[in-house]
């Protein structure tokens, strides 16, 4: 019996010792860096947009990053988390000096942007424009929506919700923009109205929203709601910021119901405003598809030396009815 | 392995056990010590990256400052400073490394390296252009260099901040883990010591048995030797006296009686000489007593009246040999030898519970209480020339104690002077198997 007890004690203490040593080893490994492993990426792409805090482009970047990881590519959000503020053009130069393998950029039609894109392409760095194009540059591809189609969709939504009555349609645009996309959207709206033969009933205007200065957008839109006794029947916002400012102004000035707002992008605030009937509808671009397409376009160009010049992105209008359907189907009606 | 261990001497077994347990503890200690040192080293290295980034930033600032100075003054000292600082900065860049596999850190580091390469390219171009008086070019290159310089500083700041955050997190984690490591080390050493103690107990437990076995064997041999020694104390003078008497008998009578006499003598001494088995039966002991009495009666012309009352079934009871004859001899020598009346000796063997009562009574001179006590305690002196001094009884008492493993086997009773004496033995009944078990148990194993 005594012998059995000694054996049992040996086994018990030995097991405790081994368990303690195993835990010790695991603990040491957890605090020591893994010298053998290293981050291995085959390529490094730069992702550049005008406003790094824009949640739309943050969602696009997230998709781009995931698509990049799947392909062994690191997609860097240039300019984010840096102490200084950089313009897109400056970031383009930084990306070139950092010897990235490709650039995905929210471009514009400015001469400086075209110059930067051309310089990058000349230096052997392919460029894909995303969301908005720089048609005068030598960029390899453009990934985005057809702005004319977007304009048509806005026009159709306006016609659907206005019923038999016409009215003023106000398109909030950025002032001094040389971008033609706003004009193309405007043209799309106008043509859609005209095709119904109701051009007499509707008037389409554009208003410059001063979003180039801090808090300028909110000031401009608030001014509109303060100034005008009769608001336009339909207000079309072409970006997330203007959409948010517009529906908030309706609430603040207690003028909900006086104007239908057609916005751009979906986030929790805009969707909530749609459910409450403050925003009539919003144009939603599939940010996941946008981000992935941008990375895939660069991958394709780098591997094959060729890529489609235009890669369209899906766009759809979301209103209260759509949300209800998606909610009943159990879909997540949150931010894409 | 077991065979090898069994072949080792006691000393070597102990040494081997100590070596094994010492090696075990040493190895574990070394492992713990080595890893704790690694953790301490890691703690010391933690903020190395921040120090390196700070040095890099200072190096970069020196390059920019000397570049600006040279472009401003075109002084050769400034140009030398620029090249020296650029070289130093290049070396700092090459030594930059970041442990771990965080991709964000790796990209930031890569950006800094690539931007620095671009910066130095612009700076060198600016210096060349300045030396060549190409104003527009060096202005453009300087602008590019300055723009890249600002970007590098921003990245350095960003990386420094990120590394500081990571290092602080790692430091807190390390400090917390270090406490655990200390605790685990104590637990490991404690449990390992317990394992070693148990192992030593197991090994030495096996070591002790052979030693104990030898001790017990020695005890048994000693007991056996003692028994033989005590038996050998029985005086051989009797042998010669009886032989002489036998010779006289042979002359006086026909050979028949002489033959019987010598036969009985032979049996008597045969029993004594052939003894040494240390155990016999009551039957054989009584036979020896019969021969003894016969011989005595021949010597003393039948003056000893010897009666026996024995229960047949008790004759196979085992007891040490040479027990009854010395008692009867004492009864003859001390009891009835010098009496005027016919001496009588009565031997009775009766069962008493789980024991046998063997009594030898005589009608002789008796013994005083003091004498009885003296004899039983073994205090009676020894005289090898006379068999009348209680030596035989002392011998018998000692052997009975050895055989049965207890005292108080023998009792001596006497009413006093002239009242005769009775020596009785209370012998536990043991079979031969029980006797063998008793002996082997005492011999160890």
XYZ file of C-alpha atoms in Angstrom:
781
model
C 0.000 0.000 0.000
C 2.807 2.315 0.920
C 4.457 1.597 -2.426
C 1.247 2.457 -4.285
C 1.010 5.700 -2.345
C 4.581 6.619 -3.303
C 3.888 5.871 -6.965
C 0.684 7.927 -6.839
C 2.469 10.849 -5.224
C 5.214 10.702 -7.844
C 2.686 10.760 -10.667
C 0.638 13.578 -9.138
C 3.602 15.826 -8.454
C 5.150 15.040 -11.817
C 1.919 15.969 -13.593
C 1.673 19.224 -11.662
C 5.279 20.021 -12.541
C 4.738 19.294 -16.223
C 1.515 21.333 -16.320
C 3.252 24.255 -14.645
C 6.167 24.029 -17.103
C 3.811 23.931 -20.089
C 1.964 27.001 -18.805
C 5.299 28.702 -18.171
C 6.412 27.992 -21.712
C 3.155 29.317 -23.165
C 3.421 32.457 -21.056
C 6.975 33.124 -22.165
C 6.029 32.645 -25.817
C 3.143 35.067 -25.487
C 5.367 37.888 -24.290
C 8.330 37.300 -26.562
C 8.045 38.524 -30.149
C 7.799 35.933 -32.867
C 11.087 36.586 -34.604
C 10.577 33.952 -37.257
C 7.310 35.263 -38.642
C 7.252 38.430 -40.714
C 4.583 40.369 -42.554
C 4.831 39.174 -46.121
C 3.083 41.194 -48.792
C 3.825 40.892 -52.461
C 2.652 44.424 -53.271
C 1.870 47.717 -51.611
C -0.990 49.899 -52.873
C -1.820 53.451 -51.799
C -5.473 54.358 -51.213
C -6.104 58.120 -51.439
C -9.313 60.061 -50.948
C -10.119 63.716 -50.383
C -11.548 63.315 -46.917
C -10.087 60.430 -44.862
C -12.842 60.898 -42.272
C -15.576 60.259 -44.876
C -17.322 57.091 -43.692
C -18.194 56.150 -47.279
C -14.570 55.964 -48.276
C -13.645 54.343 -44.992
C -16.031 51.527 -45.876
C -14.579 51.384 -49.386
C -11.067 51.220 -47.945
C -12.008 48.430 -45.563
C -13.222 46.336 -48.482
C -10.140 47.206 -50.476
C -7.913 46.171 -47.581
C -9.691 42.848 -47.180
C -9.470 42.211 -50.915
C -5.786 43.087 -50.729
C -5.105 40.709 -47.829
C -6.711 37.880 -49.752
C -4.330 38.589 -52.634
C -1.247 39.190 -50.476
C -1.366 42.942 -51.084
C -1.116 45.625 -48.418
C -3.494 48.522 -49.105
C -2.449 51.605 -47.160
C -4.853 54.448 -46.392
C -2.521 57.303 -47.216
C -2.667 60.355 -45.000
C -4.844 58.824 -42.316
C -3.398 59.061 -38.809
C -0.645 61.421 -39.932
C -0.292 64.586 -37.864
C -0.337 66.915 -40.888
C -3.143 67.335 -43.359
C -2.344 66.509 -46.980
C -4.236 67.145 -50.160
C -4.862 64.276 -52.504
C -2.196 65.612 -54.859
C 0.362 65.804 -52.061
C -0.492 62.291 -51.048
C -0.001 61.202 -54.640
C 3.538 62.549 -54.484
C 4.179 60.889 -51.139
C 2.937 57.603 -52.572
C 5.287 57.932 -55.546
C 8.252 58.746 -53.287
C 7.344 55.768 -51.109
C 7.651 53.578 -54.237
C 4.225 51.992 -53.931
C 3.229 49.405 -56.499
C -0.137 50.964 -57.346
C -2.437 53.861 -56.476
C -6.189 53.896 -55.965
C -7.370 57.507 -55.818
C -10.616 59.431 -55.541
C -9.704 61.752 -58.401
C -11.138 64.979 -59.772
C -10.913 66.742 -63.059
C -8.295 69.271 -61.912
C -5.132 69.796 -63.905
C -2.945 69.159 -60.841
C -4.543 65.784 -60.256
C -4.061 64.854 -63.889
C -0.431 65.915 -63.622
C 0.141 63.757 -60.554
C -1.543 60.773 -62.092
C 0.518 61.115 -65.250
C 3.738 61.443 -63.246
C 2.918 58.270 -61.337
C 2.100 56.363 -64.498
C 5.316 57.623 -66.094
C 7.203 56.352 -63.039
C 5.723 52.903 -63.600
C 3.066 53.114 -60.893
C -0.409 52.221 -62.269
C -3.315 54.387 -61.132
C -6.973 53.451 -60.757
C -9.456 56.204 -60.058
C -12.299 55.381 -57.717
C -15.647 57.043 -57.187
C -14.822 60.005 -59.385
C -12.642 60.079 -62.434
C -9.902 62.185 -63.969
C -10.676 61.686 -67.576
C -7.808 63.887 -68.796
C -5.161 61.642 -67.205
C -3.433 58.470 -68.251
C -5.002 56.450 -65.455
C -5.419 52.749 -66.183
C -9.044 52.375 -65.098
C -11.988 54.065 -63.476
C -14.136 52.231 -60.955
C -17.364 53.944 -60.079
C -20.936 54.677 -60.962
C -22.329 56.178 -64.087
C -23.268 59.645 -62.921
C -25.762 60.019 -65.709
C -27.471 56.825 -64.533
C -27.414 58.208 -61.020
C -29.048 61.365 -62.234
C -31.703 59.302 -63.982
C -32.350 57.348 -60.797
C -32.779 60.537 -58.802
C -35.153 61.817 -61.500
C -37.244 58.646 -61.358
C -37.432 58.762 -57.575
C -38.497 62.396 -57.698
C -41.217 61.628 -60.224
C -42.415 58.637 -58.203
C -42.724 60.535 -54.965
C -44.021 63.822 -56.363
C -47.086 62.201 -57.850
C -49.188 64.553 -59.934
C -47.640 67.730 -58.586
C -44.451 69.235 -59.877
C -42.174 71.658 -58.121
C -38.634 72.909 -57.605
C -35.801 70.472 -57.616
C -32.674 71.806 -55.932
C -29.385 69.985 -56.439
C -26.799 70.823 -53.761
C -23.388 70.951 -55.378
C -19.855 71.912 -54.359
C -18.870 75.374 -55.549
C -15.994 75.938 -57.874
C -15.796 72.239 -58.624
C -14.461 71.564 -62.002
C -15.852 68.073 -61.685
C -18.262 67.330 -64.414
C -19.971 64.575 -62.440
C -22.334 67.031 -60.760
C -23.294 68.415 -64.114
C -23.770 64.896 -65.432
C -26.073 64.071 -62.526
C -27.935 67.305 -63.088
C -28.276 66.406 -66.772
C -29.556 62.953 -65.849
C -32.269 64.407 -63.628
C -33.281 66.933 -66.205
C -33.455 64.402 -69.035
C -35.554 62.053 -66.966
C -38.058 64.839 -66.210
C -38.091 65.877 -69.842
C -38.765 62.343 -71.079
C -42.024 62.314 -69.120
C -43.099 65.486 -70.829
C -43.473 67.211 -67.512
C -40.609 69.624 -67.878
C -43.069 72.500 -67.457
C -44.073 71.266 -64.017
C -40.555 70.936 -62.650
C -37.606 73.273 -62.433
C -34.143 71.935 -61.739
C -31.594 74.195 -60.044
C -28.153 73.799 -58.561
C -26.988 75.450 -55.384
C -23.323 75.819 -54.452
C -22.648 74.461 -50.952
C -19.468 75.915 -49.507
C -17.895 72.691 -48.246
C -14.335 73.795 -48.887
C -14.139 75.673 -45.610
C -14.573 74.093 -42.181
C -18.238 73.581 -41.363
C -19.100 75.437 -44.577
C -21.604 72.834 -45.751
C -23.739 73.063 -42.638
C -23.658 76.846 -42.704
C -24.745 76.966 -46.362
C -27.613 74.515 -45.905
C -28.796 76.106 -42.665
C -28.755 79.426 -44.443
C -31.008 77.971 -47.134
C -33.555 76.803 -44.553
C -33.423 80.102 -42.702
C -33.605 82.224 -45.793
C -36.311 80.619 -47.883
C -39.885 80.841 -46.912
C -40.863 78.187 -49.393
C -38.427 75.365 -49.563
C -37.926 73.437 -52.795
C -40.184 70.435 -53.051
C -37.222 68.167 -53.702
C -33.652 68.584 -52.522
C -30.986 66.328 -54.029
C -27.749 65.889 -52.001
C -24.738 64.467 -53.801
C -22.664 63.422 -50.795
C -23.084 62.077 -47.301
C -22.232 65.371 -45.576
C -24.828 67.410 -47.430
C -27.445 64.709 -46.894
C -26.886 64.717 -43.144
C -26.838 68.519 -42.917
C -30.036 68.794 -44.971
C -32.210 66.432 -42.948
C -30.838 67.800 -39.690
C -31.762 71.316 -40.810
C -35.313 70.141 -41.547
C -35.551 68.887 -37.986
C -33.857 71.894 -36.393
C -36.038 74.410 -38.214
C -39.129 72.318 -37.698
C -39.785 72.059 -41.395
C -40.098 68.333 -41.758
C -42.533 67.507 -44.550
C -41.966 70.745 -46.428
C -39.303 69.214 -48.617
C -38.377 65.765 -49.851
C -34.689 64.964 -49.437
C -32.916 62.573 -51.777
C -29.542 61.775 -50.368
C -26.343 59.928 -51.074
C -24.824 57.003 -49.145
C -26.354 55.108 -46.239
C -25.290 55.228 -42.632
C -27.276 54.666 -39.491
C -28.389 58.346 -39.285
C -29.592 58.485 -42.873
C -31.398 55.151 -42.597
C -33.019 56.256 -39.389
C -34.107 59.487 -41.120
C -35.622 57.413 -43.944
C -37.564 55.289 -41.465
C -38.852 58.428 -39.799
C -39.851 59.928 -43.150
C -37.415 62.844 -42.977
C -35.311 61.589 -45.871
C -37.280 60.195 -48.791
C -34.619 58.065 -50.412
C -30.880 57.767 -50.677
C -28.558 56.511 -53.394
C -26.434 53.644 -52.205
C -23.302 52.413 -53.861
C -22.002 48.995 -52.927
C -18.855 50.046 -51.076
C -17.677 46.477 -50.805
C -17.801 46.019 -54.543
C -16.170 49.391 -55.088
C -13.236 48.655 -52.839
C -12.687 45.148 -54.181
C -12.960 46.266 -57.779
C -10.302 48.909 -57.247
C -7.809 46.368 -55.908
C -8.700 43.767 -58.494
C -8.229 46.300 -61.295
C -4.683 47.023 -60.112
C -3.949 43.323 -59.610
C -5.158 42.587 -63.105
C -3.120 45.377 -64.613
C 0.049 44.344 -62.787
C -0.357 40.696 -63.743
C -1.684 41.044 -67.292
C -0.557 44.517 -68.279
C -4.109 45.384 -69.204
C -7.409 46.167 -67.492
C -10.840 47.462 -68.486
C -10.926 51.184 -68.668
C -14.282 51.394 -66.903
C -15.527 49.060 -64.200
C -19.070 49.948 -63.156
C -20.256 49.792 -59.571
C -23.771 48.875 -58.558
C -26.027 51.635 -57.353
C -29.535 51.442 -55.953
C -32.069 53.710 -54.299
C -33.130 52.902 -50.778
C -36.367 54.307 -49.364
C -38.703 53.430 -46.528
C -40.357 50.666 -48.538
C -37.023 49.063 -49.352
C -35.987 49.199 -45.747
C -39.203 47.584 -44.670
C -38.741 44.770 -47.174
C -35.159 44.219 -46.069
C -36.199 44.353 -42.454
C -38.977 41.770 -43.030
C -36.523 39.572 -44.910
C -34.140 39.785 -41.984
C -31.465 41.634 -43.994
C -29.232 44.010 -42.185
C -30.344 47.457 -43.278
C -27.325 49.091 -41.761
C -24.259 50.550 -43.338
C -22.853 48.477 -46.215
C 17.535 -1.133 -16.235
C 16.204 -2.920 -13.169
C 18.821 -5.634 -13.501
C 21.530 -3.000 -13.790
C 20.199 -1.224 -10.696
C 20.030 -4.449 -8.686
C 23.664 -5.203 -9.486
C 24.830 -1.902 -8.050
C 26.192 -1.665 -4.527
C 24.297 0.257 -1.864
C 26.658 3.208 -2.146
C 26.354 3.333 -5.928
C 22.583 3.116 -5.742
C 22.457 6.117 -3.428
C 24.903 8.019 -5.641
C 22.915 7.185 -8.782
C 19.652 8.304 -7.156
C 21.209 11.592 -6.086
C 22.718 12.153 -9.545
C 19.399 11.561 -11.322
C 17.428 13.858 -9.044
C 20.135 16.524 -9.127
C 20.246 16.476 -12.917
C 16.479 16.785 -13.046
C 16.390 19.796 -10.774
C 19.350 21.401 -12.530
C 17.805 21.050 -15.969
C 14.502 22.533 -14.881
C 16.289 25.326 -13.060
C 18.337 26.105 -16.154
C 15.237 26.181 -18.309
C 13.431 28.512 -15.934
C 16.480 30.717 -15.530
C 17.087 30.948 -19.272
C 13.521 31.924 -20.100
C 13.195 34.428 -17.303
C 16.378 35.996 -18.593
C 14.860 36.188 -22.052
C 11.821 37.959 -20.653
C 14.007 40.401 -18.736
C 16.016 40.994 -21.884
C 12.846 41.670 -23.785
C 11.746 44.172 -21.178
C 15.053 45.929 -21.538
C 14.665 46.014 -25.305
C 11.132 47.248 -25.300
C 11.646 50.896 -25.894
C 14.632 50.350 -28.145
C 12.498 51.046 -31.202
C 11.440 54.396 -29.795
C 15.036 55.304 -29.095
C 16.010 54.283 -32.615
C 13.204 56.313 -34.152
C 14.215 59.327 -32.111
C 17.784 58.944 -33.320
C 16.540 58.611 -36.874
C 14.448 61.753 -36.559
C 17.414 63.656 -35.182
C 19.577 62.313 -37.949
C 17.088 63.423 -40.556
C 16.869 66.883 -39.017
C 20.646 67.145 -39.174
C 20.627 66.257 -42.858
C 17.904 68.818 -43.631
C 19.628 71.473 -41.565
C 22.986 70.933 -43.266
C 21.299 70.805 -46.699
C 19.544 74.090 -46.047
C 22.748 75.567 -44.718
C 24.668 74.528 -47.799
C 22.019 75.775 -50.191
C 22.004 79.060 -48.291
C 25.750 79.576 -48.009
C 27.370 77.088 -50.412
C 30.073 76.703 -47.747
C 32.318 73.660 -48.021
C 31.928 72.968 -44.285
C 28.191 72.838 -44.782
C 28.637 70.482 -47.713
C 30.886 68.173 -45.653
C 28.342 68.292 -42.854
C 25.641 67.376 -45.311
C 27.475 64.344 -46.682
C 28.502 63.188 -43.250
C 24.983 63.572 -41.882
C 23.519 61.866 -44.934
C 25.911 58.946 -44.434
C 25.016 58.734 -40.768
C 21.337 58.854 -41.587
C 21.771 56.098 -44.149
C 23.433 53.911 -41.527
C 20.684 54.580 -39.020
C 18.133 53.584 -41.631
C 19.863 50.297 -42.334
C 19.909 49.439 -38.638
C 16.207 50.099 -38.195
C 14.179 46.989 -37.374
C 10.891 46.216 -35.736
C 10.333 42.891 -33.937
C 7.054 41.138 -34.474
C 4.954 40.625 -37.524
C 2.526 43.536 -37.448
C 1.913 44.531 -41.118
C 1.023 48.126 -40.318
C 4.339 48.618 -38.550
C 6.193 46.929 -41.364
C 4.593 49.196 -43.983
C 5.295 52.326 -41.980
C 8.907 51.261 -41.700
C 9.047 50.473 -45.405
C 7.563 53.851 -46.238
C 10.135 55.612 -44.099
C 12.947 53.748 -45.846
C 11.618 54.442 -49.335
C 10.746 58.055 -48.581
C 14.204 58.523 -47.081
C 15.789 57.115 -50.231
C 13.734 59.572 -52.302
C 14.608 62.384 -49.922
C 18.326 61.738 -50.165
C 17.982 61.564 -53.945
C 16.305 64.970 -54.030
C 18.820 66.368 -51.528
C 21.812 65.081 -53.502
C 20.282 66.514 -56.673
C 19.759 69.839 -54.939
C 23.373 69.886 -53.742
C 24.620 69.024 -57.239
C 22.434 71.653 -58.829
C 23.571 74.221 -56.285
C 27.180 73.465 -56.989
C 26.392 73.785 -60.673
C 24.476 77.041 -60.104
C 21.311 75.625 -61.675
C 18.976 77.719 -59.602
C 15.582 76.533 -60.791
C 16.560 72.950 -60.538
C 18.002 73.111 -57.029
C 14.992 75.142 -55.896
C 12.665 72.447 -57.255
C 14.745 69.652 -55.791
C 14.924 71.417 -52.470
C 11.138 71.845 -52.506
C 10.725 68.156 -53.266
C 13.240 67.248 -50.593
C 11.492 69.452 -48.048
C 8.103 68.004 -48.925
C 9.483 64.512 -48.532
C 11.245 65.539 -45.335
C 7.889 66.675 -43.882
C 6.273 63.429 -44.922
C 9.095 61.372 -43.362
C 8.766 63.281 -40.117
C 5.041 62.653 -40.115
C 5.615 58.954 -40.647
C 8.280 58.883 -37.968
C 5.905 60.578 -35.587
C 3.140 58.162 -36.478
C 5.419 55.132 -36.107
C 6.900 56.429 -32.889
C 3.449 56.890 -31.424
C 2.348 53.484 -32.563
C 5.483 51.811 -31.218
C 5.165 53.649 -27.939
C 1.622 52.428 -27.594
C 2.629 48.877 -28.497
C 5.675 48.972 -26.249
C 3.674 50.258 -23.318
C 1.140 47.531 -23.850
C 3.915 44.958 -24.103
C 5.631 46.349 -21.034
C 2.461 46.088 -18.959
C 1.907 42.602 -20.298
C 5.509 41.670 -19.523
C 5.330 43.008 -15.998
C 2.117 41.130 -15.390
C 3.516 37.980 -16.944
C 6.718 38.294 -14.957
C 4.755 37.979 -11.737
C 3.157 34.824 -13.104
C 6.532 33.502 -14.192
C 7.951 34.024 -10.721
C 4.998 32.229 -9.185
C 5.183 29.392 -11.687
C 8.915 29.013 -11.050
C 8.270 28.629 -7.332
C 5.507 26.113 -7.953
C 7.667 24.137 -10.387
C 10.626 23.995 -8.000
C 8.381 23.010 -5.138
C 6.632 20.220 -7.018
C 9.892 19.047 -8.554
C 11.473 18.883 -5.103
C 8.481 16.857 -3.933
C 8.921 14.517 -6.903
C 12.594 14.114 -6.055
C 11.863 13.402 -2.404
C 9.337 10.772 -3.386
C 11.771 9.244 -5.893
C 14.514 9.097 -3.279
C 12.078 7.502 -0.835
C 11.186 4.899 -3.440
C 14.794 4.128 -4.320
C 16.070 4.009 -0.777
C 13.112 1.916 0.342
C 14.393 -0.828 -1.955
C 17.958 -0.261 -0.803
C 17.097 -0.825 2.844
C 15.589 -4.293 2.367
C 18.813 -6.170 1.547
C 20.529 -4.564 4.513
C 17.693 -5.480 6.801
C 17.616 -8.942 5.370
C 21.274 -9.407 6.136
C 20.792 -8.089 9.647
C 17.985 -10.475 10.268
C 19.970 -13.372 8.827
C 22.810 -12.420 11.100
C 20.398 -12.429 14.010
C 19.180 -15.867 13.061
C 22.738 -17.145 12.733
C 23.597 -15.648 16.054
C 20.596 -17.246 17.606
C 21.479 -20.522 16.018
C 25.062 -20.183 17.193
C 23.832 -19.275 20.652
C 21.647 -22.302 20.731
C 24.490 -24.550 19.645
C 26.807 -22.850 22.073
C 24.471 -23.342 24.969
C 23.904 -26.933 24.019
C 27.657 -27.449 23.877
C 27.894 -26.376 27.541
C 26.464 -29.658 28.649
C 29.489 -31.313 30.329
C 30.863 -34.459 28.645
C 32.203 -35.975 31.913
C 29.114 -37.951 32.308
C 30.008 -39.776 29.180
C 33.187 -41.146 30.698
C 31.584 -42.132 33.996
C 28.886 -44.061 32.353
C 31.256 -45.837 30.100
C 33.220 -47.039 33.097
C 30.120 -48.335 34.773
C 29.229 -50.128 31.623
C 32.540 -51.907 31.676
C 31.975 -53.133 35.210
C 28.578 -54.371 34.305
C 29.895 -56.294 31.416
C 32.304 -58.118 33.709
C 29.795 -58.999 36.317
C 27.022 -60.297 34.117
C 26.436 -61.849 30.795
C 26.673 -59.615 27.756
C 22.892 -59.191 27.620
C 22.600 -56.608 30.210
C 25.857 -55.093 29.303
C 24.693 -54.928 25.783
C 21.537 -53.192 26.852
C 23.485 -50.802 28.898
C 25.878 -49.904 26.171
C 22.967 -49.690 23.764
C 21.228 -47.236 25.893
C 24.418 -45.304 26.329
C 24.857 -45.195 22.611
C 21.351 -43.946 22.197
C 21.897 -41.364 24.813
C 25.033 -39.947 23.325
C 23.779 -40.382 19.820
C 20.911 -38.117 20.666
C 23.229 -35.596 22.187
C 25.793 -35.642 19.427
C 23.230 -35.851 16.673
C 21.395 -32.891 18.099
C 21.864 -29.420 16.841
C 18.548 -29.377 15.082
C 17.595 -27.169 18.032
C 14.189 -28.817 18.156
C 12.973 -32.224 19.055
C 9.796 -33.908 20.235
C 8.606 -34.804 23.705
C 8.790 -38.445 22.759
C 12.492 -38.229 21.982
C 13.200 -36.104 25.023
C 11.429 -38.644 27.263
C 13.329 -41.460 25.587
C 16.530 -39.640 26.406
C 15.394 -39.270 29.992
C 14.605 -43.026 30.094
C 18.083 -43.821 28.887
C 19.500 -41.396 31.365
C 17.600 -42.900 34.260
C 18.520 -46.410 33.129
C 22.156 -45.415 33.042
C 21.846 -43.775 36.413
C 20.117 -46.821 37.865
C 22.912 -48.932 36.566
C 25.349 -46.630 38.267
C 23.407 -46.285 41.408
C 21.964 -49.797 41.515
C 18.436 -48.844 40.778
C 18.111 -46.427 43.591
C 16.203 -43.949 41.462
C 12.569 -44.611 41.150
C 11.374 -42.965 37.958
C 7.749 -42.688 37.047
C 6.208 -41.294 33.947
C 2.685 -40.097 33.339
C 2.395 -38.967 29.724
C -0.575 -38.441 27.489
C 0.113 -40.252 24.235
C -1.199 -37.515 21.940
C 1.228 -34.999 23.392
C 4.348 -36.934 22.593
C 4.677 -35.252 19.198
C 4.776 -31.770 20.688
C 7.930 -29.956 19.684
C 10.335 -28.310 22.033
C 14.053 -27.532 22.090
C 16.192 -30.599 22.490
C 18.199 -31.326 25.649
C 15.565 -29.713 27.895
C 14.072 -32.542 29.970
C 17.257 -34.509 30.640
C 19.052 -31.571 32.308
C 15.992 -30.950 34.484
C 15.861 -34.597 35.513
C 19.600 -34.504 36.004
C 19.219 -31.573 38.349
C 16.477 -33.374 40.195
C 18.819 -36.309 40.621
C 21.884 -34.276 41.517
C 20.303 -31.575 43.623
C 17.231 -33.334 44.864
C 17.587 -36.966 45.748
C 21.246 -37.751 45.625
C 22.058 -37.435 49.302
C 18.759 -38.425 50.836
C 18.501 -41.387 53.175
C 15.226 -42.593 51.759
C 14.502 -43.900 48.280
C 14.502 -41.113 45.811
C 11.617 -40.766 43.422
C 11.289 -38.699 40.288
C 8.013 -38.223 38.591
C 7.747 -36.950 34.993
C 4.325 -35.920 33.900
C 3.150 -34.529 30.606
C -0.342 -33.115 30.486
C -2.269 -30.778 28.281
C -3.133 -27.399 29.686
C -5.244 -25.354 27.290
C -3.207 -24.652 24.154
C -0.020 -25.660 25.924
C 1.636 -28.712 27.414
C 2.589 -28.896 31.033
C 5.751 -30.931 31.538
C 6.649 -31.438 35.191
C 9.597 -33.113 36.814
C 9.047 -33.652 40.509
C 11.347 -35.179 43.042
C 11.035 -36.045 46.690
C 14.429 -34.707 47.479
C 15.848 -31.965 49.623
C 13.845 -29.156 48.100
C 14.870 -25.578 47.356
C 14.519 -22.344 49.201
C 12.697 -19.454 47.573
C 15.932 -17.524 47.268
C 17.592 -20.405 45.565
C 14.665 -20.789 43.192
C 14.874 -17.092 42.294
C 18.603 -17.330 41.821
C 18.276 -20.278 39.494
C 15.520 -18.757 37.432
C 17.394 -15.493 37.018
C 20.467 -17.282 35.834
C 22.468 -15.917 38.713
C 23.695 -19.324 39.757
C 27.434 -19.672 39.124
C 28.968 -22.051 36.624
C 31.340 -24.816 37.530
C 32.298 -27.013 34.659
C 33.677 -29.730 36.833
C 30.504 -30.172 38.798
C 27.077 -30.497 37.389
C 25.513 -29.405 40.590
C 25.524 -25.703 40.337
C 22.377 -25.004 38.158
C 24.303 -24.486 34.976
C 22.136 -26.971 33.131
C 18.972 -25.177 34.145
C 20.383 -21.818 33.072
C 21.179 -23.339 29.732
C 17.689 -24.806 29.460
C 16.012 -21.533 30.466
C 17.999 -19.555 27.847
C 17.224 -22.012 25.088
C 13.563 -22.141 25.969
C 13.383 -18.340 25.776
C 15.137 -18.306 22.439
C 12.946 -21.083 21.062
C 9.614 -19.726 22.146
C 10.513 -16.063 22.082
C 9.189 -15.503 25.568
C 10.220 -15.918 29.136
C 8.435 -17.603 32.079
C 8.336 -20.967 30.339
C 9.879 -22.626 33.390
C 8.546 -22.611 36.924
C 10.247 -24.109 39.977
C 8.220 -24.939 43.046
C 9.348 -26.358 46.327
C 7.769 -26.316 49.746
C 11.189 -25.839 51.137
C 13.820 -27.957 52.725
C 13.021 -31.596 52.607
C 9.845 -31.042 50.595
C 11.043 -31.987 47.222
C 11.060 -29.838 44.142
C 8.924 -29.616 41.071
C 10.233 -28.044 37.877
C 7.475 -27.488 35.382
C 7.480 -26.174 31.849
C 4.464 -24.715 30.090
C 5.217 -25.306 26.445
C 3.052 -23.725 23.714
C 1.970 -26.396 21.262
C 3.539 -25.739 17.835
C 3.570 -27.854 14.729
C 6.694 -28.125 12.650
C 5.217 -25.752 10.046
C 4.470 -23.149 12.658
C 7.958 -23.532 13.997
C 9.465 -23.033 10.534
C 7.363 -19.915 9.993
C 8.436 -18.565 13.346
C 12.067 -19.103 12.497
C 11.844 -17.671 8.983
C 9.861 -14.708 10.248
C 12.551 -13.940 12.715
C 15.138 -14.444 9.969
C 13.623 -11.600 7.959
C 12.012 -11.288 4.495
